[in-house]
């Protein structure tokens, strides 16, 4: 990948009204997504009396995250690009589609959105436990990292194909549906093993509120590797130098 595509950005971006609006959009989108996704798991636990995980619970988690992300991406798409994921933002940065400084604004907003969503859930449910992501019995750290790499690769590849690629055409209309669908599908695969995060912010909020950081780094390393691989491969193979649009402050 050409190094010149990666842009640091200007310090003025921190006070740029468009960048600030975009950061707020990421905050609210993440709050919506985590409240729906994490909240559905808590609701299922309440209905089952904190019973053991079941196939029905896995399907509920898949659908709630798919629908929640579909909405979260849709409402933020025209303002921030609807990243709703630090790994997606990192992939966009690696591909030269967003500056580093704006990426940092997005990351802060995304992490705060997740934390606020978990705090609101804890209060609204009368103090129900916020459960942090964790590895299932028999799943090693390296198993989980591979899961997170592959699942996040699929997610960011989908983002590039439906939202970033200048040649996407009418496919861009279904981008939020496609992005939500691949997350829901991946939860059906990885959920029983490591929770299928694919999103460092989604893991960060519950870890912060519950103050449980055991193997939390897995949910950063795996997604960032997967997003980088997807961005580099898609950008070089399918977009290339001829199809890469110049970076501007209003880009995805």
PDB file of C-alpha atoms in Angstrom:
ATOM      1  CA  UNK A   1       0.000   0.000   0.000  1.00  0.00           C
ATOM      2  CA  UNK A   2       1.265   3.431  -0.840  1.00  0.00           C
ATOM      3  CA  UNK A   3       2.448   5.240   2.279  1.00  0.00           C
ATOM      4  CA  UNK A   4       1.531   8.663   0.885  1.00  0.00           C
ATOM      5  CA  UNK A   5      -2.147   7.846   1.242  1.00  0.00           C
ATOM      6  CA  UNK A   6      -1.918   7.862   5.032  1.00  0.00           C
ATOM      7  CA  UNK A   7      -2.593  11.392   6.299  1.00  0.00           C
ATOM      8  CA  UNK A   8      -1.919  12.777   9.775  1.00  0.00           C
ATOM      9  CA  UNK A   9      -4.222  15.753   9.382  1.00  0.00           C
ATOM     10  CA  UNK A  10      -4.107  19.277  10.731  1.00  0.00           C
ATOM     11  CA  UNK A  11      -4.487  20.226  14.423  1.00  0.00           C
ATOM     12  CA  UNK A  12      -7.270  22.536  13.226  1.00  0.00           C
ATOM     13  CA  UNK A  13      -9.427  19.434  12.722  1.00  0.00           C
ATOM     14  CA  UNK A  14      -9.931  19.203  16.489  1.00  0.00           C
ATOM     15  CA  UNK A  15     -11.948  22.439  16.368  1.00  0.00           C
ATOM     16  CA  UNK A  16     -13.405  21.980  12.885  1.00  0.00           C
ATOM     17  CA  UNK A  17     -17.237  22.069  13.174  1.00  0.00           C
ATOM     18  CA  UNK A  18     -17.633  19.236  10.658  1.00  0.00           C
ATOM     19  CA  UNK A  19     -15.189  17.031  12.573  1.00  0.00           C
ATOM     20  CA  UNK A  20     -16.917  17.768  15.878  1.00  0.00           C
ATOM     21  CA  UNK A  21     -20.323  16.974  14.393  1.00  0.00           C
ATOM     22  CA  UNK A  22     -18.897  13.736  13.007  1.00  0.00           C
ATOM     23  CA  UNK A  23     -17.523  12.790  16.431  1.00  0.00           C
ATOM     24  CA  UNK A  24     -20.903  13.434  18.034  1.00  0.00           C
ATOM     25  CA  UNK A  25     -22.522  11.289  15.349  1.00  0.00           C
ATOM     26  CA  UNK A  26     -20.150   8.439  16.190  1.00  0.00           C
ATOM     27  CA  UNK A  27     -20.913   8.863  19.906  1.00  0.00           C
ATOM     28  CA  UNK A  28     -24.667   8.625  19.434  1.00  0.00           C
ATOM     29  CA  UNK A  29     -24.454   5.809  16.888  1.00  0.00           C
ATOM     30  CA  UNK A  30     -22.290   3.781  19.244  1.00  0.00           C
ATOM     31  CA  UNK A  31     -24.622   4.483  22.156  1.00  0.00           C
ATOM     32  CA  UNK A  32     -27.585   3.242  20.084  1.00  0.00           C
ATOM     33  CA  UNK A  33     -25.723   0.120  18.967  1.00  0.00           C
ATOM     34  CA  UNK A  34     -24.331  -0.923  22.354  1.00  0.00           C
ATOM     35  CA  UNK A  35     -27.570  -0.178  24.183  1.00  0.00           C
ATOM     36  CA  UNK A  36     -29.451  -2.463  21.792  1.00  0.00           C
ATOM     37  CA  UNK A  37     -26.818  -5.201  21.564  1.00  0.00           C
ATOM     38  CA  UNK A  38     -25.702  -5.375  25.187  1.00  0.00           C
ATOM     39  CA  UNK A  39     -29.229  -4.658  26.374  1.00  0.00           C
ATOM     40  CA  UNK A  40     -30.723  -7.575  24.461  1.00  0.00           C
ATOM     41  CA  UNK A  41     -28.336  -9.929  26.224  1.00  0.00           C
ATOM     42  CA  UNK A  42     -29.361  -8.514  29.594  1.00  0.00           C
ATOM     43  CA  UNK A  43     -33.035  -8.816  28.691  1.00  0.00           C
ATOM     44  CA  UNK A  44     -32.528 -12.443  27.694  1.00  0.00           C
ATOM     45  CA  UNK A  45     -30.782 -13.131  30.997  1.00  0.00           C
ATOM     46  CA  UNK A  46     -33.694 -11.589  32.909  1.00  0.00           C
ATOM     47  CA  UNK A  47     -36.265 -13.636  31.003  1.00  0.00           C
ATOM     48  CA  UNK A  48     -34.355 -16.873  31.563  1.00  0.00           C
ATOM     49  CA  UNK A  49     -33.349 -16.164  35.160  1.00  0.00           C
ATOM     50  CA  UNK A  50     -29.658 -15.963  34.260  1.00  0.00           C
ATOM     51  CA  UNK A  51     -29.886 -19.403  32.708  1.00  0.00           C
ATOM     52  CA  UNK A  52     -27.135 -21.012  30.624  1.00  0.00           C
ATOM     53  CA  UNK A  53     -26.376 -19.940  27.065  1.00  0.00           C
ATOM     54  CA  UNK A  54     -28.667 -21.531  24.489  1.00  0.00           C
ATOM     55  CA  UNK A  55     -28.977 -21.567  20.680  1.00  0.00           C
ATOM     56  CA  UNK A  56     -32.006 -19.296  21.029  1.00  0.00           C
ATOM     57  CA  UNK A  57     -29.911 -16.802  22.969  1.00  0.00           C
ATOM     58  CA  UNK A  58     -27.282 -16.849  20.240  1.00  0.00           C
ATOM     59  CA  UNK A  59     -29.907 -16.065  17.610  1.00  0.00           C
ATOM     60  CA  UNK A  60     -31.276 -13.231  19.741  1.00  0.00           C
ATOM     61  CA  UNK A  61     -27.761 -11.756  20.073  1.00  0.00           C
ATOM     62  CA  UNK A  62     -27.166 -12.070  16.340  1.00  0.00           C
ATOM     63  CA  UNK A  63     -30.427 -10.361  15.373  1.00  0.00           C
ATOM     64  CA  UNK A  64     -30.208  -7.571  17.935  1.00  0.00           C
ATOM     65  CA  UNK A  65     -26.664  -6.673  16.910  1.00  0.00           C
ATOM     66  CA  UNK A  66     -27.488  -6.895  13.201  1.00  0.00           C
ATOM     67  CA  UNK A  67     -30.553  -4.668  13.515  1.00  0.00           C
ATOM     68  CA  UNK A  68     -28.854  -2.290  15.944  1.00  0.00           C
ATOM     69  CA  UNK A  69     -25.818  -1.832  13.719  1.00  0.00           C
ATOM     70  CA  UNK A  70     -27.989  -1.398  10.623  1.00  0.00           C
ATOM     71  CA  UNK A  71     -29.691   1.551  12.331  1.00  0.00           C
ATOM     72  CA  UNK A  72     -26.497   2.933  13.916  1.00  0.00           C
ATOM     73  CA  UNK A  73     -24.639   2.970  10.581  1.00  0.00           C
ATOM     74  CA  UNK A  74     -27.625   4.445   8.771  1.00  0.00           C
ATOM     75  CA  UNK A  75     -28.115   7.385  11.132  1.00  0.00           C
ATOM     76  CA  UNK A  76     -24.421   8.285  11.093  1.00  0.00           C
ATOM     77  CA  UNK A  77     -23.593   7.611   7.446  1.00  0.00           C
ATOM     78  CA  UNK A  78     -24.226  11.116   6.101  1.00  0.00           C
ATOM     79  CA  UNK A  79     -22.407  12.832   8.984  1.00  0.00           C
ATOM     80  CA  UNK A  80     -19.418  10.702   9.978  1.00  0.00           C
ATOM     81  CA  UNK A  81     -19.544   7.812   7.518  1.00  0.00           C
ATOM     82  CA  UNK A  82     -21.194   5.617  10.134  1.00  0.00           C
ATOM     83  CA  UNK A  83     -18.069   3.785  11.289  1.00  0.00           C
ATOM     84  CA  UNK A  84     -19.457   2.785  14.722  1.00  0.00           C
ATOM     85  CA  UNK A  85     -16.277   0.783  15.321  1.00  0.00           C
ATOM     86  CA  UNK A  86     -12.661   1.795  16.079  1.00  0.00           C
ATOM     87  CA  UNK A  87     -11.475  -1.071  13.858  1.00  0.00           C
ATOM     88  CA  UNK A  88     -13.496   0.274  10.915  1.00  0.00           C
ATOM     89  CA  UNK A  89     -12.040   3.730  11.545  1.00  0.00           C
ATOM     90  CA  UNK A  90      -8.544   2.229  11.648  1.00  0.00           C
ATOM     91  CA  UNK A  91      -9.183   0.413   8.369  1.00  0.00           C
ATOM     92  CA  UNK A  92     -10.385   3.656   6.794  1.00  0.00           C
ATOM     93  CA  UNK A  93      -7.226   5.390   8.044  1.00  0.00           C
ATOM     94  CA  UNK A  94      -4.961   2.652   6.673  1.00  0.00           C
ATOM     95  CA  UNK A  95      -6.668   3.032   3.303  1.00  0.00           C
ATOM     96  CA  UNK A  96      -6.136   6.792   3.296  1.00  0.00           C
ATOM     97  CA  UNK A  97      -9.830   7.590   3.682  1.00  0.00           C
ATOM     98  CA  UNK A  98      -9.598   9.498   6.971  1.00  0.00           C
ATOM     99  CA  UNK A  99      -6.827  11.398   8.749  1.00  0.00           C
ATOM    100  CA  UNK A 100      -5.185  10.182  11.934  1.00  0.00           C
ATOM    101  CA  UNK A 101      -6.397  13.189  13.938  1.00  0.00           C
ATOM    102  CA  UNK A 102      -9.996  12.679  12.877  1.00  0.00           C
ATOM    103  CA  UNK A 103      -9.595   8.974  13.613  1.00  0.00           C
ATOM    104  CA  UNK A 104      -8.574   9.835  17.180  1.00  0.00           C
ATOM    105  CA  UNK A 105     -11.689  12.020  17.546  1.00  0.00           C
ATOM    106  CA  UNK A 106     -13.802   9.101  16.324  1.00  0.00           C
ATOM    107  CA  UNK A 107     -12.105   6.640  18.695  1.00  0.00           C
ATOM    108  CA  UNK A 108     -12.719   8.859  21.722  1.00  0.00           C
ATOM    109  CA  UNK A 109     -16.361   9.354  20.743  1.00  0.00           C
ATOM    110  CA  UNK A 110     -16.891   5.647  20.078  1.00  0.00           C
ATOM    111  CA  UNK A 111     -15.392   4.562  23.393  1.00  0.00           C
ATOM    112  CA  UNK A 112     -17.401   7.151  25.322  1.00  0.00           C
ATOM    113  CA  UNK A 113     -20.592   6.116  23.536  1.00  0.00           C
ATOM    114  CA  UNK A 114     -20.077   2.509  24.569  1.00  0.00           C
ATOM    115  CA  UNK A 115     -19.340   3.413  28.199  1.00  0.00           C
ATOM    116  CA  UNK A 116     -22.373   5.707  28.458  1.00  0.00           C
ATOM    117  CA  UNK A 117     -24.621   3.021  26.944  1.00  0.00           C
ATOM    118  CA  UNK A 118     -23.459   0.493  29.550  1.00  0.00           C
ATOM    119  CA  UNK A 119     -23.923   2.985  32.402  1.00  0.00           C
ATOM    120  CA  UNK A 120     -27.463   3.713  31.194  1.00  0.00           C
ATOM    121  CA  UNK A 121     -28.216  -0.003  30.935  1.00  0.00           C
ATOM    122  CA  UNK A 122     -26.923  -0.620  34.444  1.00  0.00           C
ATOM    123  CA  UNK A 123     -29.172   2.135  35.787  1.00  0.00           C
ATOM    124  CA  UNK A 124     -32.254   1.332  33.691  1.00  0.00           C
ATOM    125  CA  UNK A 125     -32.189  -2.351  34.621  1.00  0.00           C
ATOM    126  CA  UNK A 126     -31.983  -1.635  38.332  1.00  0.00           C
ATOM    127  CA  UNK A 127     -28.335  -2.557  38.678  1.00  0.00           C
ATOM    128  CA  UNK A 128     -28.130  -5.703  36.573  1.00  0.00           C
ATOM    129  CA  UNK A 129     -24.585  -6.873  35.967  1.00  0.00           C
ATOM    130  CA  UNK A 130     -22.834  -5.636  32.840  1.00  0.00           C
ATOM    131  CA  UNK A 131     -20.919  -8.651  31.556  1.00  0.00           C
ATOM    132  CA  UNK A 132     -17.564  -8.086  29.874  1.00  0.00           C
ATOM    133  CA  UNK A 133     -16.474 -10.096  26.856  1.00  0.00           C
ATOM    134  CA  UNK A 134     -14.596 -13.252  27.754  1.00  0.00           C
ATOM    135  CA  UNK A 135     -13.254 -16.454  26.232  1.00  0.00           C
ATOM    136  CA  UNK A 136     -15.315 -19.614  26.586  1.00  0.00           C
ATOM    137  CA  UNK A 137     -13.950 -22.716  28.238  1.00  0.00           C
ATOM    138  CA  UNK A 138     -11.400 -24.474  26.043  1.00  0.00           C
ATOM    139  CA  UNK A 139     -10.809 -21.395  23.865  1.00  0.00           C
ATOM    140  CA  UNK A 140      -7.227 -20.139  23.966  1.00  0.00           C
ATOM    141  CA  UNK A 141      -6.066 -16.580  23.480  1.00  0.00           C
ATOM    142  CA  UNK A 142      -4.739 -17.475  20.033  1.00  0.00           C
ATOM    143  CA  UNK A 143      -8.017 -19.157  19.073  1.00  0.00           C
ATOM    144  CA  UNK A 144      -9.839 -15.957  19.986  1.00  0.00           C
ATOM    145  CA  UNK A 145      -7.370 -13.734  18.149  1.00  0.00           C
ATOM    146  CA  UNK A 146      -7.819 -15.754  14.951  1.00  0.00           C
ATOM    147  CA  UNK A 147     -11.595 -15.542  15.343  1.00  0.00           C
ATOM    148  CA  UNK A 148     -11.440 -11.768  15.790  1.00  0.00           C
ATOM    149  CA  UNK A 149      -9.023 -11.309  12.883  1.00  0.00           C
ATOM    150  CA  UNK A 150     -11.131 -13.305  10.433  1.00  0.00           C
ATOM    151  CA  UNK A 151     -14.491 -11.893  11.554  1.00  0.00           C
ATOM    152  CA  UNK A 152     -13.262  -8.289  11.509  1.00  0.00           C
ATOM    153  CA  UNK A 153     -11.619  -8.875   8.135  1.00  0.00           C
ATOM    154  CA  UNK A 154     -15.021  -9.881   6.778  1.00  0.00           C
ATOM    155  CA  UNK A 155     -16.654  -6.840   8.347  1.00  0.00           C
ATOM    156  CA  UNK A 156     -14.150  -4.276   7.065  1.00  0.00           C
ATOM    157  CA  UNK A 157     -13.985  -5.954   3.646  1.00  0.00           C
ATOM    158  CA  UNK A 158     -17.767  -5.504   3.495  1.00  0.00           C
ATOM    159  CA  UNK A 159     -17.433  -1.853   4.537  1.00  0.00           C
ATOM    160  CA  UNK A 160     -14.901  -1.229   1.783  1.00  0.00           C
ATOM    161  CA  UNK A 161     -16.950  -3.022  -0.872  1.00  0.00           C
ATOM    162  CA  UNK A 162     -20.256  -1.338  -0.066  1.00  0.00           C
ATOM    163  CA  UNK A 163     -19.315   2.057   1.394  1.00  0.00           C
ATOM    164  CA  UNK A 164     -15.728   3.048   0.571  1.00  0.00           C
ATOM    165  CA  UNK A 165     -15.084   1.828  -2.978  1.00  0.00           C
ATOM    166  CA  UNK A 166     -15.605   4.738  -5.425  1.00  0.00           C
ATOM    167  CA  UNK A 167     -17.033   2.216  -7.911  1.00  0.00           C
ATOM    168  CA  UNK A 168     -19.717   0.950  -5.508  1.00  0.00           C
ATOM    169  CA  UNK A 169     -22.553   2.646  -7.407  1.00  0.00           C
ATOM    170  CA  UNK A 170     -26.019   1.675  -6.219  1.00  0.00           C
ATOM    171  CA  UNK A 171     -24.535  -0.955  -3.900  1.00  0.00           C
ATOM    172  CA  UNK A 172     -23.857   1.882  -1.452  1.00  0.00           C
ATOM    173  CA  UNK A 173     -27.590   2.079  -0.732  1.00  0.00           C
ATOM    174  CA  UNK A 174     -27.520  -1.322   0.965  1.00  0.00           C
ATOM    175  CA  UNK A 175     -24.258  -0.729   2.850  1.00  0.00           C
ATOM    176  CA  UNK A 176     -25.875  -0.477   6.320  1.00  0.00           C
ATOM    177  CA  UNK A 177     -27.853  -3.680   5.698  1.00  0.00           C
ATOM    178  CA  UNK A 178     -24.762  -5.530   4.468  1.00  0.00           C
ATOM    179  CA  UNK A 179     -22.640  -4.304   7.387  1.00  0.00           C
ATOM    180  CA  UNK A 180     -25.260  -5.247   9.952  1.00  0.00           C
ATOM    181  CA  UNK A 181     -25.774  -8.623   8.286  1.00  0.00           C
ATOM    182  CA  UNK A 182     -22.111  -9.654   8.326  1.00  0.00           C
ATOM    183  CA  UNK A 183     -21.870  -8.765  12.023  1.00  0.00           C
ATOM    184  CA  UNK A 184     -24.990 -10.797  12.778  1.00  0.00           C
ATOM    185  CA  UNK A 185     -23.673 -13.743  10.769  1.00  0.00           C
ATOM    186  CA  UNK A 186     -20.279 -13.605  12.470  1.00  0.00           C
ATOM    187  CA  UNK A 187     -21.931 -13.629  15.893  1.00  0.00           C
ATOM    188  CA  UNK A 188     -23.581 -16.921  14.951  1.00  0.00           C
ATOM    189  CA  UNK A 189     -20.073 -18.254  14.265  1.00  0.00           C
ATOM    190  CA  UNK A 190     -17.884 -16.715  16.941  1.00  0.00           C
ATOM    191  CA  UNK A 191     -20.374 -15.906  19.673  1.00  0.00           C
ATOM    192  CA  UNK A 192     -20.060 -19.234  21.514  1.00  0.00           C
ATOM    193  CA  UNK A 193     -16.253 -19.028  21.476  1.00  0.00           C
ATOM    194  CA  UNK A 194     -15.221 -15.476  22.389  1.00  0.00           C
ATOM    195  CA  UNK A 195     -18.377 -13.382  22.160  1.00  0.00           C
ATOM    196  CA  UNK A 196     -17.628 -12.251  18.588  1.00  0.00           C
ATOM    197  CA  UNK A 197     -16.775  -8.634  19.318  1.00  0.00           C
ATOM    198  CA  UNK A 198     -15.189  -7.394  16.053  1.00  0.00           C
ATOM    199  CA  UNK A 199     -15.357  -3.986  17.718  1.00  0.00           C
ATOM    200  CA  UNK A 200     -12.966  -2.727  20.434  1.00  0.00           C
ATOM    201  CA  UNK A 201     -15.478  -0.131  21.630  1.00  0.00           C
ATOM    202  CA  UNK A 202     -18.207  -2.743  22.101  1.00  0.00           C
ATOM    203  CA  UNK A 203     -15.781  -4.656  24.337  1.00  0.00           C
ATOM    204  CA  UNK A 204     -14.463  -1.537  26.078  1.00  0.00           C
ATOM    205  CA  UNK A 205     -17.755  -0.267  27.515  1.00  0.00           C
ATOM    206  CA  UNK A 206     -18.677  -3.450  29.430  1.00  0.00           C
ATOM    207  CA  UNK A 207     -15.058  -3.897  30.566  1.00  0.00           C
ATOM    208  CA  UNK A 208     -14.944  -0.345  31.918  1.00  0.00           C
ATOM    209  CA  UNK A 209     -18.294  -0.473  33.712  1.00  0.00           C
ATOM    210  CA  UNK A 210     -17.691  -3.941  35.179  1.00  0.00           C
ATOM    211  CA  UNK A 211     -13.966  -3.230  35.656  1.00  0.00           C
ATOM    212  CA  UNK A 212     -13.104  -6.609  34.155  1.00  0.00           C
ATOM    213  CA  UNK A 213     -10.039  -6.477  31.910  1.00  0.00           C
ATOM    214  CA  UNK A 214      -9.109 -10.163  31.650  1.00  0.00           C
ATOM    215  CA  UNK A 215      -7.697 -10.754  28.136  1.00  0.00           C
ATOM    216  CA  UNK A 216      -9.304  -7.506  27.039  1.00  0.00           C
ATOM    217  CA  UNK A 217      -6.337  -6.848  24.730  1.00  0.00           C
ATOM    218  CA  UNK A 218      -7.511  -9.724  22.517  1.00  0.00           C
ATOM    219  CA  UNK A 219     -10.516  -7.612  21.508  1.00  0.00           C
ATOM    220  CA  UNK A 220      -8.227  -4.838  20.289  1.00  0.00           C
ATOM    221  CA  UNK A 221      -5.403  -6.769  18.660  1.00  0.00           C
ATOM    222  CA  UNK A 222      -7.565  -9.146  16.630  1.00  0.00           C
ATOM    223  CA  UNK A 223      -9.914  -6.514  15.164  1.00  0.00           C
ATOM    224  CA  UNK A 224      -7.089  -4.096  14.343  1.00  0.00           C
ATOM    225  CA  UNK A 225      -5.124  -6.801  12.511  1.00  0.00           C
ATOM    226  CA  UNK A 226      -8.213  -7.936  10.634  1.00  0.00           C
ATOM    227  CA  UNK A 227      -9.242  -4.410   9.657  1.00  0.00           C
ATOM    228  CA  UNK A 228      -5.729  -3.554   8.467  1.00  0.00           C
ATOM    229  CA  UNK A 229      -5.540  -6.676   6.320  1.00  0.00           C
ATOM    230  CA  UNK A 230      -8.936  -6.009   4.748  1.00  0.00           C
ATOM    231  CA  UNK A 231      -8.130  -2.354   4.046  1.00  0.00           C
ATOM    232  CA  UNK A 232      -4.742  -3.088   2.493  1.00  0.00           C
ATOM    233  CA  UNK A 233      -5.971  -5.971   0.352  1.00  0.00           C
ATOM    234  CA  UNK A 234      -9.147  -4.317  -0.888  1.00  0.00           C
ATOM    235  CA  UNK A 235      -7.442  -0.978  -1.530  1.00  0.00           C
ATOM    236  CA  UNK A 236      -4.598  -2.506  -3.522  1.00  0.00           C
ATOM    237  CA  UNK A 237      -6.477  -5.213  -5.408  1.00  0.00           C
ATOM    238  CA  UNK A 238      -9.829  -3.596  -6.175  1.00  0.00           C
ATOM    239  CA  UNK A 239      -9.410   0.175  -5.842  1.00  0.00           C
ATOM    240  CA  UNK A 240      -5.779   0.762  -6.827  1.00  0.00           C
ATOM    241  CA  UNK A 241      -4.062   4.023  -7.645  1.00  0.00           C
ATOM    242  CA  UNK A 242      -6.403   4.901 -10.498  1.00  0.00           C
ATOM    243  CA  UNK A 243      -9.555   4.546  -8.439  1.00  0.00           C
ATOM    244  CA  UNK A 244      -8.408   6.177  -5.211  1.00  0.00           C
ATOM    245  CA  UNK A 245     -10.116   9.510  -4.604  1.00  0.00           C
ATOM    246  CA  UNK A 246      -8.274  12.422  -2.972  1.00  0.00           C
ATOM    247  CA  UNK A 247      -8.720  12.707   0.794  1.00  0.00           C
ATOM    248  CA  UNK A 248     -10.732  15.636   2.113  1.00  0.00           C
ATOM    249  CA  UNK A 249     -12.083  16.610   5.495  1.00  0.00           C
ATOM    250  CA  UNK A 250     -15.595  15.544   4.527  1.00  0.00           C
ATOM    251  CA  UNK A 251     -14.687  12.089   3.261  1.00  0.00           C
ATOM    252  CA  UNK A 252     -15.684   8.762   4.854  1.00  0.00           C
TER     253      UNK A 252
END
